[in-house]
CSV table of C-alpha atoms and ligand atoms in Angstrom, one decimal:
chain,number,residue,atom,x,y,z
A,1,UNK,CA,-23.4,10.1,-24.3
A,2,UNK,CA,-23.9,9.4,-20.6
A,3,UNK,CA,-21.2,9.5,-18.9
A,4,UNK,CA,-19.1,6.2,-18.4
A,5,UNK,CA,-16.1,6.2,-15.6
A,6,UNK,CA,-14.0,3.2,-16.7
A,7,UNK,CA,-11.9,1.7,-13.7
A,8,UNK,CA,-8.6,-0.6,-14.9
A,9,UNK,CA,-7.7,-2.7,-11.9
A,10,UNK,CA,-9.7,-4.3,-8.7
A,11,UNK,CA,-7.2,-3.5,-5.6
A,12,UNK,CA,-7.3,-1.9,-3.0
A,13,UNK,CA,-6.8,1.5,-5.2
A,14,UNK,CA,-9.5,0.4,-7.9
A,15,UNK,CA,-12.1,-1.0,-5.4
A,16,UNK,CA,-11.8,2.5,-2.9
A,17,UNK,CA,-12.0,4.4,-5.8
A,18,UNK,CA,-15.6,2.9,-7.2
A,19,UNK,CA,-16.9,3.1,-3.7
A,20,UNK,CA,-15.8,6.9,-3.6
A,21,UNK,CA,-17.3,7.6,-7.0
A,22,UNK,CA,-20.5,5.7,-5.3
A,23,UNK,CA,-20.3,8.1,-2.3
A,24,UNK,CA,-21.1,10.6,-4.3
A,25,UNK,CA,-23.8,9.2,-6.4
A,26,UNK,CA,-21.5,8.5,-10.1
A,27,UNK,CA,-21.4,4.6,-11.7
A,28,UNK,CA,-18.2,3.3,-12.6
A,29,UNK,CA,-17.6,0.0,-14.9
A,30,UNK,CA,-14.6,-1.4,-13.3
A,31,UNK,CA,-12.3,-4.3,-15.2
A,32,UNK,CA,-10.5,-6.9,-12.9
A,33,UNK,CA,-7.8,-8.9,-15.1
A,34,UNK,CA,-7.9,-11.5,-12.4
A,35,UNK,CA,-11.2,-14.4,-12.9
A,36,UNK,CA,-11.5,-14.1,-8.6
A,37,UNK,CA,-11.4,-10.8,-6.7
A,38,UNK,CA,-8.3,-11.8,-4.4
A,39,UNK,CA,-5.8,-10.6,-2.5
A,40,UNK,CA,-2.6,-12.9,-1.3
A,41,UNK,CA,-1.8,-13.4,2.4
A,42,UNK,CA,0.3,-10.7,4.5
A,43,UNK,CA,-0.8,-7.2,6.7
A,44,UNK,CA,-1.6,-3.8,5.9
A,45,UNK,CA,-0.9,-1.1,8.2
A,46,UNK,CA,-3.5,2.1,7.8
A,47,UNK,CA,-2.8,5.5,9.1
A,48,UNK,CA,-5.5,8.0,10.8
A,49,UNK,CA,-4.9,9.8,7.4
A,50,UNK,CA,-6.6,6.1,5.5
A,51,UNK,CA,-8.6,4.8,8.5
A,52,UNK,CA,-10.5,8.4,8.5
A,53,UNK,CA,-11.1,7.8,4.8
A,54,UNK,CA,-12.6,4.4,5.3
A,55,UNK,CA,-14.8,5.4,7.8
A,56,UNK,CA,-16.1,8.4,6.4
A,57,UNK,CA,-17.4,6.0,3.8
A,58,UNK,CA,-19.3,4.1,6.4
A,59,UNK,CA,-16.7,1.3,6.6
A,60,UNK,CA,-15.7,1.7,10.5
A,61,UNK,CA,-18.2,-1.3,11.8
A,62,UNK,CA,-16.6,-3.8,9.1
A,63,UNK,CA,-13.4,-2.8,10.5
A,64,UNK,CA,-14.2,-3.1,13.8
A,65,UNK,CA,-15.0,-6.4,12.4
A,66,UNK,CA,-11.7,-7.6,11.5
A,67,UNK,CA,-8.8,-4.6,11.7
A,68,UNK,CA,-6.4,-4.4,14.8
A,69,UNK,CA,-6.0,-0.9,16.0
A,70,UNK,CA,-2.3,-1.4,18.6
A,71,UNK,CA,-2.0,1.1,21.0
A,72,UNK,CA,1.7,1.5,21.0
A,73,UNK,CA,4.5,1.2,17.6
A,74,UNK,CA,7.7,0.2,19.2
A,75,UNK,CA,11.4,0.7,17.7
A,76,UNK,CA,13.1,-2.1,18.7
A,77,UNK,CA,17.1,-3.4,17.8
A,78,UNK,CA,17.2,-6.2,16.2
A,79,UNK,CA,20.8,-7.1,17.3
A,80,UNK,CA,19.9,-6.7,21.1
A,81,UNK,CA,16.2,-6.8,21.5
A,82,UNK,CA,16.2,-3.0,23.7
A,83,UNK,CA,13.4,-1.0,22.9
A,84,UNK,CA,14.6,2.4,21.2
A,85,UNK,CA,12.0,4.4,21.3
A,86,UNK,CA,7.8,4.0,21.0
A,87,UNK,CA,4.8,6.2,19.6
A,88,UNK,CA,1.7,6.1,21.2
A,89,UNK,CA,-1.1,5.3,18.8
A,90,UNK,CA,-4.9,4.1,19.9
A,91,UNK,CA,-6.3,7.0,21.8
A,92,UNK,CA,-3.7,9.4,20.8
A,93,UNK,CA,-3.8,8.7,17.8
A,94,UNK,CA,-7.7,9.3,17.6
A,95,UNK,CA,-7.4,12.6,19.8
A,96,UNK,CA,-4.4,14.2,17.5
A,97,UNK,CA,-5.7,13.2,14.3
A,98,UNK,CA,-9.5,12.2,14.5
A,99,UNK,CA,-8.9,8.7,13.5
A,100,UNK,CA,-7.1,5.3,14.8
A,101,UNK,CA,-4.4,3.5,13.6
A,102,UNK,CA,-5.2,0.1,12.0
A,103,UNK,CA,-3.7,-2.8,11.2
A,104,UNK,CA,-5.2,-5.5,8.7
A,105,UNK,CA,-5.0,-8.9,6.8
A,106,UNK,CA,-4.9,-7.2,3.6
A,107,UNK,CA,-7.4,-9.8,2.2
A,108,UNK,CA,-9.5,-8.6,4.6
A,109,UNK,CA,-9.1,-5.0,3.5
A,110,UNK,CA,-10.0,-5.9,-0.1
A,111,UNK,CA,-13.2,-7.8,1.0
A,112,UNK,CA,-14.7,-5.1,3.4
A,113,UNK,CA,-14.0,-2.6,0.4
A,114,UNK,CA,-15.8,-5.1,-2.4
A,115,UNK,CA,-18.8,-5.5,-0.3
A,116,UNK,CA,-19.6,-2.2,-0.1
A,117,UNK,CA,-18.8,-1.7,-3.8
A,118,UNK,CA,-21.4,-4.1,-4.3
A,119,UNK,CA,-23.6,-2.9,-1.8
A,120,UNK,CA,-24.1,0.5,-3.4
A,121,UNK,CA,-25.1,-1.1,-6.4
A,122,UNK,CA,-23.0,1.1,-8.5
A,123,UNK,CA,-20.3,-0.4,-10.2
A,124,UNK,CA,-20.4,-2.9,-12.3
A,125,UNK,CA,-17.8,-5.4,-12.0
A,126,UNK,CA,-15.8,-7.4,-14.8
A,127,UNK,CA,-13.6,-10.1,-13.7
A,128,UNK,CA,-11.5,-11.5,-15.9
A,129,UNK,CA,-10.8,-8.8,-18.5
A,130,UNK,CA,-7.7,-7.1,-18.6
A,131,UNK,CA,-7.5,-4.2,-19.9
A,132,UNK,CA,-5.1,-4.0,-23.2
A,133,UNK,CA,-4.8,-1.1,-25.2
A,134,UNK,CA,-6.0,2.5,-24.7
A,135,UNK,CA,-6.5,5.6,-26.7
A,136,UNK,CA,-8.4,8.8,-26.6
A,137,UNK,CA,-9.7,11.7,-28.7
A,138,UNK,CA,-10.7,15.2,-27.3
A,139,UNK,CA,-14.3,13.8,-26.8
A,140,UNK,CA,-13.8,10.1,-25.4
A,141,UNK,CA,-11.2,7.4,-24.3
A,142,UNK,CA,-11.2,4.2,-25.6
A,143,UNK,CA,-10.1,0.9,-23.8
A,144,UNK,CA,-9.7,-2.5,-25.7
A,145,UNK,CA,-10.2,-4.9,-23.2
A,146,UNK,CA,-8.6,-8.6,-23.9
A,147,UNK,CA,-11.8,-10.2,-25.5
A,148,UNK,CA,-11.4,-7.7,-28.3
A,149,UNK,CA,-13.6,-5.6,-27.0
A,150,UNK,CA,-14.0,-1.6,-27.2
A,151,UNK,CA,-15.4,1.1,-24.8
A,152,UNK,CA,-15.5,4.3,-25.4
A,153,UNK,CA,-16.2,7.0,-22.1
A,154,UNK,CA,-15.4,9.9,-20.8
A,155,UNK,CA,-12.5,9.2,-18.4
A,156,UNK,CA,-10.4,6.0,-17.7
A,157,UNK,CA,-8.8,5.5,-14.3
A,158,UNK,CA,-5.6,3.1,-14.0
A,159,UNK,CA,-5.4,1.7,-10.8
A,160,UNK,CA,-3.7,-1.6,-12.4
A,161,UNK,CA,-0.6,-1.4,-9.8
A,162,UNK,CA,3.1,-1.3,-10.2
A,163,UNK,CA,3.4,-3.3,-13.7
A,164,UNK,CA,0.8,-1.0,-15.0
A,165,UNK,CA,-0.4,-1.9,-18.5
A,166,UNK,CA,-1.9,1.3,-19.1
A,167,UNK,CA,0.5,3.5,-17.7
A,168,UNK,CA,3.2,1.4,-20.4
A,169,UNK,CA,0.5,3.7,-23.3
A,170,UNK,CA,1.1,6.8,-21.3
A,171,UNK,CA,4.8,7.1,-20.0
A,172,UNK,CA,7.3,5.0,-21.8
A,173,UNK,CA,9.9,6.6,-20.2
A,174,UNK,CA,9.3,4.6,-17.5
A,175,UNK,CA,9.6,0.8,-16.4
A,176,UNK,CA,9.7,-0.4,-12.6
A,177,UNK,CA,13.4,-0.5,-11.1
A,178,UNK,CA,14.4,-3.6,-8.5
A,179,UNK,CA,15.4,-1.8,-5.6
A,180,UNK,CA,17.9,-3.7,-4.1
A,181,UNK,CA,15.6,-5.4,-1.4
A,182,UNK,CA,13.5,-8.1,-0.6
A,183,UNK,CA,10.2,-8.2,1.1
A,184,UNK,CA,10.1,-12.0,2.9
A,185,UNK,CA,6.4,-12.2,4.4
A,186,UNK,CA,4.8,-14.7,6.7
A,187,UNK,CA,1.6,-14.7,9.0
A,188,UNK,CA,1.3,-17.0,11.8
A,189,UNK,CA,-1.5,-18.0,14.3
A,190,UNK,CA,-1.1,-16.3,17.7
A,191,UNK,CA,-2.4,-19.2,19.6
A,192,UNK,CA,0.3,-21.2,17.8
A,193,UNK,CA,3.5,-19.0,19.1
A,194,UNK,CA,4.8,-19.2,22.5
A,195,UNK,CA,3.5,-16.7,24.4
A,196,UNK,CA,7.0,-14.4,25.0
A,197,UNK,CA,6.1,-14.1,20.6
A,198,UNK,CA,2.5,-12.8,21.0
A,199,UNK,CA,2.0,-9.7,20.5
A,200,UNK,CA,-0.8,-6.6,19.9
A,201,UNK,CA,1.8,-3.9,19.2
A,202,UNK,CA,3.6,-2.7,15.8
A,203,UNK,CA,7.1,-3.5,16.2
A,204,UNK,CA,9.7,-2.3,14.3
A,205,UNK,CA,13.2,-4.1,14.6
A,206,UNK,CA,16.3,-2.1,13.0
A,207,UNK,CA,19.4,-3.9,12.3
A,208,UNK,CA,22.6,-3.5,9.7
A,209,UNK,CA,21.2,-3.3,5.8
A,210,UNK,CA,17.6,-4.9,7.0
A,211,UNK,CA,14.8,-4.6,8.9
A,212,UNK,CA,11.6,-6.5,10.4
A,213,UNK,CA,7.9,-5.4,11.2
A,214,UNK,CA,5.2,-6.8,13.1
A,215,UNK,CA,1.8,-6.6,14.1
A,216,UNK,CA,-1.3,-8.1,14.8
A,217,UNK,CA,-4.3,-8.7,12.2
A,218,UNK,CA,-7.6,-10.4,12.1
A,219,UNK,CA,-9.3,-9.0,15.4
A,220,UNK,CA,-5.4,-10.5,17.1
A,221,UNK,CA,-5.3,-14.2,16.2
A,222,UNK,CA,-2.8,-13.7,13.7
A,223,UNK,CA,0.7,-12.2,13.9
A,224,UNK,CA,2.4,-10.7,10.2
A,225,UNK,CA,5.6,-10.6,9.8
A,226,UNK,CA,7.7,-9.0,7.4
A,227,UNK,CA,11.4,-9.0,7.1
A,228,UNK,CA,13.3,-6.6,4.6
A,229,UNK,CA,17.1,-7.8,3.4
A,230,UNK,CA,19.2,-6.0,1.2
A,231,UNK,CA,20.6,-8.4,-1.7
A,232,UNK,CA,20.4,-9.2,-5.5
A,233,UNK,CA,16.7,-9.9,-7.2
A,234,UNK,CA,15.9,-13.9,-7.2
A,235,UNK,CA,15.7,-15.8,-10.6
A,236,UNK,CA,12.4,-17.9,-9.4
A,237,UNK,CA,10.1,-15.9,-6.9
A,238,UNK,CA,7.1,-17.6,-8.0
A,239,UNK,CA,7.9,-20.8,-7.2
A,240,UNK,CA,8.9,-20.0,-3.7
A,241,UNK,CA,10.6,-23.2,-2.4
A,242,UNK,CA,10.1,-22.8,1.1
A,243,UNK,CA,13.1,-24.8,2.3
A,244,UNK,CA,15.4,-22.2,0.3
A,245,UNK,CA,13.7,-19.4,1.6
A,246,UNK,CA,13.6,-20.8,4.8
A,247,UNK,CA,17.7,-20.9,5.1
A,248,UNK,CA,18.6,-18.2,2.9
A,249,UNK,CA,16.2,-16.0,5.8
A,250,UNK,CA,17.8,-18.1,8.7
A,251,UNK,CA,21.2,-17.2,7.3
A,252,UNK,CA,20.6,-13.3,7.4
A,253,UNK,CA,19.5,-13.4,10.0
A,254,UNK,CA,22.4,-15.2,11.8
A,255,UNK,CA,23.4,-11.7,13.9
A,256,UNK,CA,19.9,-10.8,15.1
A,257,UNK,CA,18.6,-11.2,18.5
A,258,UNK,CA,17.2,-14.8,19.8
A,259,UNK,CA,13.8,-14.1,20.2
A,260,UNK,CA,13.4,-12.5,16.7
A,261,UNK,CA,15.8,-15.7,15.2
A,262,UNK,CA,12.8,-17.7,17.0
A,263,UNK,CA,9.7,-15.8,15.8
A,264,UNK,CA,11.4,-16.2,12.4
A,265,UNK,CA,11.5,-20.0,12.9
A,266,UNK,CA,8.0,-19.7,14.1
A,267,UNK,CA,6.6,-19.2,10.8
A,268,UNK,CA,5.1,-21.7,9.1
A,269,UNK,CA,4.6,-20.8,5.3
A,270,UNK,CA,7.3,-17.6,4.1
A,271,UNK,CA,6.7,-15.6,0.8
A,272,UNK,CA,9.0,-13.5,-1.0
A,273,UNK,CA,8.6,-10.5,-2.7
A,274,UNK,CA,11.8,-8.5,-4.4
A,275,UNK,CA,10.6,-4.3,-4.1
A,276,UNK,CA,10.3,-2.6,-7.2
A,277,UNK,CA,10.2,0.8,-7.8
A,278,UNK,CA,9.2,3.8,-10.5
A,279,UNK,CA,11.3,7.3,-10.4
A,280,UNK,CA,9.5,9.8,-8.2
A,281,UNK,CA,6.6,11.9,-9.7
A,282,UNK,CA,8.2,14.9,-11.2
A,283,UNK,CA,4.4,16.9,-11.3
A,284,UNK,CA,1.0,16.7,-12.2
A,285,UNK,CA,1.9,15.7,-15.9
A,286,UNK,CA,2.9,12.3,-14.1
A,287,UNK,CA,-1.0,11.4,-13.2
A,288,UNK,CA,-2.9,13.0,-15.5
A,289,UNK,CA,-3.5,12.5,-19.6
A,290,UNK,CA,-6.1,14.0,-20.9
A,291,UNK,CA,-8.8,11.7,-20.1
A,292,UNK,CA,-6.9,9.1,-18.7
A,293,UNK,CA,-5.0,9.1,-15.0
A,294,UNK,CA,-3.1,6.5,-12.8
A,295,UNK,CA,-4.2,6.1,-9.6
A,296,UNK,CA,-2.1,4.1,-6.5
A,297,UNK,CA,0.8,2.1,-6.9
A,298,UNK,CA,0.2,2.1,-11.3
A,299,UNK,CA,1.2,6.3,-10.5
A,300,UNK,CA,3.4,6.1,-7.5
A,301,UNK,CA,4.9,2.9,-6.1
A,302,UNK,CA,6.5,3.3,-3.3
A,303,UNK,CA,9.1,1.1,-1.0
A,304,UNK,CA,7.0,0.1,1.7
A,305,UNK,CA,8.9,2.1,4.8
A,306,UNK,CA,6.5,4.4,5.7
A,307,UNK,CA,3.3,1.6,5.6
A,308,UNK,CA,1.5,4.2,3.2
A,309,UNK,CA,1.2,2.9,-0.1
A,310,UNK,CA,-2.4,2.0,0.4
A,311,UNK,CA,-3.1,4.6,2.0
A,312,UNK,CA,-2.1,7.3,-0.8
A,313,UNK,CA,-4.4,5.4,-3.1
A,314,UNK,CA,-7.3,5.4,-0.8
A,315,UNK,CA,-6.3,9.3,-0.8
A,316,UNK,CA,-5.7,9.8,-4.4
A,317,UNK,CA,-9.5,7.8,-4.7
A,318,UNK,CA,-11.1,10.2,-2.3
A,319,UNK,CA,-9.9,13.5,-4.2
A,320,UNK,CA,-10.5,12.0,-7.4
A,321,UNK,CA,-13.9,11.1,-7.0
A,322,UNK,CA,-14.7,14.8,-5.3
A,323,UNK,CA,-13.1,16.3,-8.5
A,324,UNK,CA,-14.8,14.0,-10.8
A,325,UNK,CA,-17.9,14.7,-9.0
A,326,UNK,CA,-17.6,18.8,-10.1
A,327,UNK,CA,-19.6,17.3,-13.0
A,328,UNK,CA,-19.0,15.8,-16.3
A,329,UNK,CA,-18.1,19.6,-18.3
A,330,UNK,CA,-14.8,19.2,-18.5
A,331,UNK,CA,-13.7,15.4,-17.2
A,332,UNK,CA,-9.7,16.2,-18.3
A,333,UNK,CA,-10.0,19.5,-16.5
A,334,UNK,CA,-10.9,17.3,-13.1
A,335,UNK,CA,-8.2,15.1,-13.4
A,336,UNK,CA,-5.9,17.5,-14.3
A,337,UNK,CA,-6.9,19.1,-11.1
A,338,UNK,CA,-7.2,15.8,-9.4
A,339,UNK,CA,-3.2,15.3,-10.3
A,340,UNK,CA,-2.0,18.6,-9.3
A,341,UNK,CA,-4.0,18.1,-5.9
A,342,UNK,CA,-2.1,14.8,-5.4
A,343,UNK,CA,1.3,14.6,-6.9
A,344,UNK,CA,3.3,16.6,-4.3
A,345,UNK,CA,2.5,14.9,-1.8
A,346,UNK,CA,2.4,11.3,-3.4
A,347,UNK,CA,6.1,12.8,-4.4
A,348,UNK,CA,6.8,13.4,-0.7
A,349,UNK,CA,5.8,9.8,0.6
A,350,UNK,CA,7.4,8.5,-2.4
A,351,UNK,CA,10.7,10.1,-0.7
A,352,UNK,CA,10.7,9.9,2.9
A,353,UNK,CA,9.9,6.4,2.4
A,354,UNK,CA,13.4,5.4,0.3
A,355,UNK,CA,15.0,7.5,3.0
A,356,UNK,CA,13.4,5.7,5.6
A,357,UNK,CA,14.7,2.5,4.3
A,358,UNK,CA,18.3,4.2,4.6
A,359,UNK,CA,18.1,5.4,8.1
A,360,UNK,CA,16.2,1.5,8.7
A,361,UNK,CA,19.9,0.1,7.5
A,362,UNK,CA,22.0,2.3,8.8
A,363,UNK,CA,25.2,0.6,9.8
A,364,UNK,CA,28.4,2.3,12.1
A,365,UNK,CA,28.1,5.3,13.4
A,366,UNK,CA,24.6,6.6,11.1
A,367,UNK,CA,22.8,3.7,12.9
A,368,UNK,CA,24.7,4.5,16.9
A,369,UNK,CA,23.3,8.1,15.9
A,370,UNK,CA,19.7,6.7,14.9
A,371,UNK,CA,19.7,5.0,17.9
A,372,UNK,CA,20.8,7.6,20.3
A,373,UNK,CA,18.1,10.3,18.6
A,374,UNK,CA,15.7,7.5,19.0
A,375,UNK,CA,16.3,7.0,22.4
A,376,UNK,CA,16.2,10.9,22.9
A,377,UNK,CA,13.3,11.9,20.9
A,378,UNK,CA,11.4,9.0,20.6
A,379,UNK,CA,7.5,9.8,19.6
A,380,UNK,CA,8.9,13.1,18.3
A,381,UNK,CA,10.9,11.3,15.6
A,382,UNK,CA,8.2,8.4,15.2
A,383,UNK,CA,4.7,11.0,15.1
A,384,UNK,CA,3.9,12.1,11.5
A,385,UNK,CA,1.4,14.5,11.5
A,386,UNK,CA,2.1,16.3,8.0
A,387,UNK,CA,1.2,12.5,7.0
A,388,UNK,CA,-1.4,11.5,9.7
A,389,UNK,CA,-3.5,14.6,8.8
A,390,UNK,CA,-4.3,13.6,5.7
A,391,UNK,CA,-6.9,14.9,3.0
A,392,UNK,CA,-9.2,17.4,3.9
B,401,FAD,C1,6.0,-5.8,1.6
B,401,FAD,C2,5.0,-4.8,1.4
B,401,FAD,C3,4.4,-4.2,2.5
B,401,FAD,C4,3.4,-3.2,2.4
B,401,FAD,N1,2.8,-2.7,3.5
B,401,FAD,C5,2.0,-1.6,3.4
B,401,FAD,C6,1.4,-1.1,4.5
B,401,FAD,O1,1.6,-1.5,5.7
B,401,FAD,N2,0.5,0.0,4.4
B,401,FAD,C7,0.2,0.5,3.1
B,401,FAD,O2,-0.6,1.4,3.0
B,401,FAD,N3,0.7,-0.1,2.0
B,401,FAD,C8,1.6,-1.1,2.1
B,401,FAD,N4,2.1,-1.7,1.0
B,401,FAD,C9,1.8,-1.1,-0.3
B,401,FAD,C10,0.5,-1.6,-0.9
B,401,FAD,O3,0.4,-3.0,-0.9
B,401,FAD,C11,0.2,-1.0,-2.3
B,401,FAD,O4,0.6,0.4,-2.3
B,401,FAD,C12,-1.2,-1.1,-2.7
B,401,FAD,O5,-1.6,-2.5,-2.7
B,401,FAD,C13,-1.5,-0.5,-4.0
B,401,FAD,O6,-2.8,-0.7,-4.4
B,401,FAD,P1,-3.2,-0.6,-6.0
B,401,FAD,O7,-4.6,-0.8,-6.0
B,401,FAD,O8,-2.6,0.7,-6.5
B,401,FAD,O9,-2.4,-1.7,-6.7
B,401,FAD,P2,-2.5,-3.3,-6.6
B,401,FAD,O10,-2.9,-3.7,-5.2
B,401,FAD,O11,-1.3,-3.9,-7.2
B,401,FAD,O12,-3.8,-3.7,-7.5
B,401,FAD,C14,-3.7,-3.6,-8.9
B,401,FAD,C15,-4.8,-4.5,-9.5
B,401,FAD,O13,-4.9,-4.3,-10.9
B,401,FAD,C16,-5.0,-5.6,-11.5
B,401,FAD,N5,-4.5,-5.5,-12.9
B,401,FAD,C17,-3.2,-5.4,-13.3
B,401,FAD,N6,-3.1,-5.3,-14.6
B,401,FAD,C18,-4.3,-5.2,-15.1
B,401,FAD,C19,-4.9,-5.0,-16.4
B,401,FAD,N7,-4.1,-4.8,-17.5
B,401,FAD,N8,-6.3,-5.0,-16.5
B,401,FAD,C20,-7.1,-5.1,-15.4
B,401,FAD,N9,-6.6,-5.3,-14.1
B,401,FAD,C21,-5.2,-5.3,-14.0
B,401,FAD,C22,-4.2,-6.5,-10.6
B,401,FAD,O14,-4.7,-7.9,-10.8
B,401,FAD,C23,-4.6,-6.0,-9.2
B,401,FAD,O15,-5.8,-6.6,-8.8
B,401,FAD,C24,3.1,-2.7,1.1
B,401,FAD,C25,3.7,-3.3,0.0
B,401,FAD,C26,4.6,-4.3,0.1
B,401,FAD,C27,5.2,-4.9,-1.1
């Protein structure tokens, strides 16, 4: 049989990981169960560690295009306003770790990665078909997809996200966890904002049991906001009345500084998203099955307080395809080895992220320490480079 690499899921995990298998030459068949290739409103940001990726796999004009690359990440109270502490990025960033620090609309993001997928000529793409069930044999994995029907290939990657169907096949000792918070996210035109709310740095504002970010996508015009609140998981988030929403937000936010009270008000249009997580890989035996392994959030969701759960699919898609690309001998072999390359430190992200989130809300005396160390250390605290590294 030739070999067939079936790809569950067109995200940002899905779509990097057909343009990585077309780096190195291998077709992939890649099943969308949305009719439009799409990505909702709000930012991304991408460290060195995924901007380097990207790049390498000629992407770097398209996001010179339409990616923001801040020179500074400020640490910010959200109470007071006084800056606590700031990382250089821009230059630095490119000198210590060989690539910049981006920041981008993430519909954006998903378009400059479909156009090359489509530009290599390698994939083909199937919108509108979910995948459904999934089985295998020691010689071939079979996916049903939800017009009844069957493919048979060598190896099926799940990069179908947090509610992963496949992954429901492969682990059903899992099922995604609310966590507790709540994700409200809003984009507004810079032009629109008074100028003391422009901006063209990451902020980070830290406050008692939430937290805000922002930072500047599409080449600047637009400013992206996200607040996190702690607080129970809403009955209705699809239909996201805007004038609830809009005083729910303006009521937690009753404490915080004025001119973060006022970019709040600034925003037009607010979305809401409760965070949901999976319990932390335990190994290798987390990613891989056989011939089937998850890629991205479907393998490792992550609360997003370290800005990297993009980025660790973009990773996992760049050592997949270079063990895939070994050749086609021994396809469970290469994800096998594809998972034990990836799960630790997926596992680590996975961690420092939720514990991010607790120093974030610290309240007392944890957060007067945070603050004081942040005050002291600053970029020491802030830098990453275990994380900004990346893949090799
Ligand atoms: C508030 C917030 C802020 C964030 N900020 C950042 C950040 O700054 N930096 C960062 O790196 N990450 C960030 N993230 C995380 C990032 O959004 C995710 O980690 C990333 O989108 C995961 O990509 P994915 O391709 O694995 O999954 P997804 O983006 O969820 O894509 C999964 C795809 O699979 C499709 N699908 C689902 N089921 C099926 C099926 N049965 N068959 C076929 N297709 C299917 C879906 O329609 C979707 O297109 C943030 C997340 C949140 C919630």
């Amino acid at each position: 049989m030739e070999r067939k690499i079936l790809l569950a899921g067109g995200g940002i995990g899905g779509l990097a990981t057909a343009l990585a298998c077309g780096q190195l030459g291998m077709a992939t068949q890649l099943f969308e169960q949305k009719r439009v290739l799409s990505e909702v409103g709000a930012g991304i940001q991408l460290g060195p560690n995924a901007v380097r990726l990207l790049e390498s796999w000629g992407l770097r004009a398209a996001l010179d295009g339409v990616a923001c690359f801040p020179q500074r990440l400020e640490v910010r109270s959200a109470q007071s306003g006084s800056l606590l502490g700031s990382l250089p990025l821009g230059a630095r960033a490119l000198q210590r770790y060989g690539a910049r620090y981006a920041t981008i609309a993430r519909v954006d993001l998903h378009t400059l990665l479909h156009r090359a997928v489509l530009a290599q000529g390698l994939a083909e793409i199937h919108l509108g078909r979910a995948a459904q069930r999934v089985s295998q044999d020691a010689s071939a994995v079979e996916l049903v997809t939800d017009d009844d029907r069957k493919r048979r290939a060598n190896v099926l990657i799940a990069a179908d996200g947090l509610w992963s169907h496949v992954r429901d096949f492969l682990r059903q000792d899992v099922q995604p966890v609310f966590s507790g918070h709540l994700a409200y996210r809003a984009m507004a035109k810079q032009v629109d904002l008074p100028q003391s709310l422009r901006s063209d740095c990451i902020t980070v504002w830290l406050g008692p049991a939430m937290h805000a970010v922002q930072y500047p996508v599409q080449s600047g015009e637009l400013l992206n906001l996200v607040v996190i609140v702690e607080g129970p998981a809403p009955a209705h988030t699809q239909e996201w009345d805007q004038a609830a929403l809009r005083s729910d937000l303006t009521a937690r936010m009753s404490n915080a500084f004025g001119g973060l009270q006022e970019l709040v008000d600034a925003m037009a249009q607010w979305r809401l998203w409760p965070l949901n997580g999976l319990p932390h890989l335990r190994g290798p035996q987390d990613m891989a099955f056989g011939r089937i392994a998850l890629l991205g959030d479907g393998a490792h969701p992550m609360l997003p307080y370290l800005a990297q759960g993009a980025g660790m699919a973009i990773e996992d898609a760049a050592v997949l395809s270079r063990c895939l690309h070994q050749g086609p001998a021994d396809d469970a072999k290469a994800l096998q080895q594809y998972a034990s390359l990836r799960w630790k430190r997926n596992a680590r992200v996975q961690a420092r992220a939720e514990r991010n989130g607790e120093i974030f809300h610290a309240t007392g005396l944890t957060a007067w320490g945070r603050d004081t160390a942040m005050r002291l250390l600053g970029a020491r605290l802030l830098d990453m480079p275990w994380l900004y590294r990346g893949v090799q």
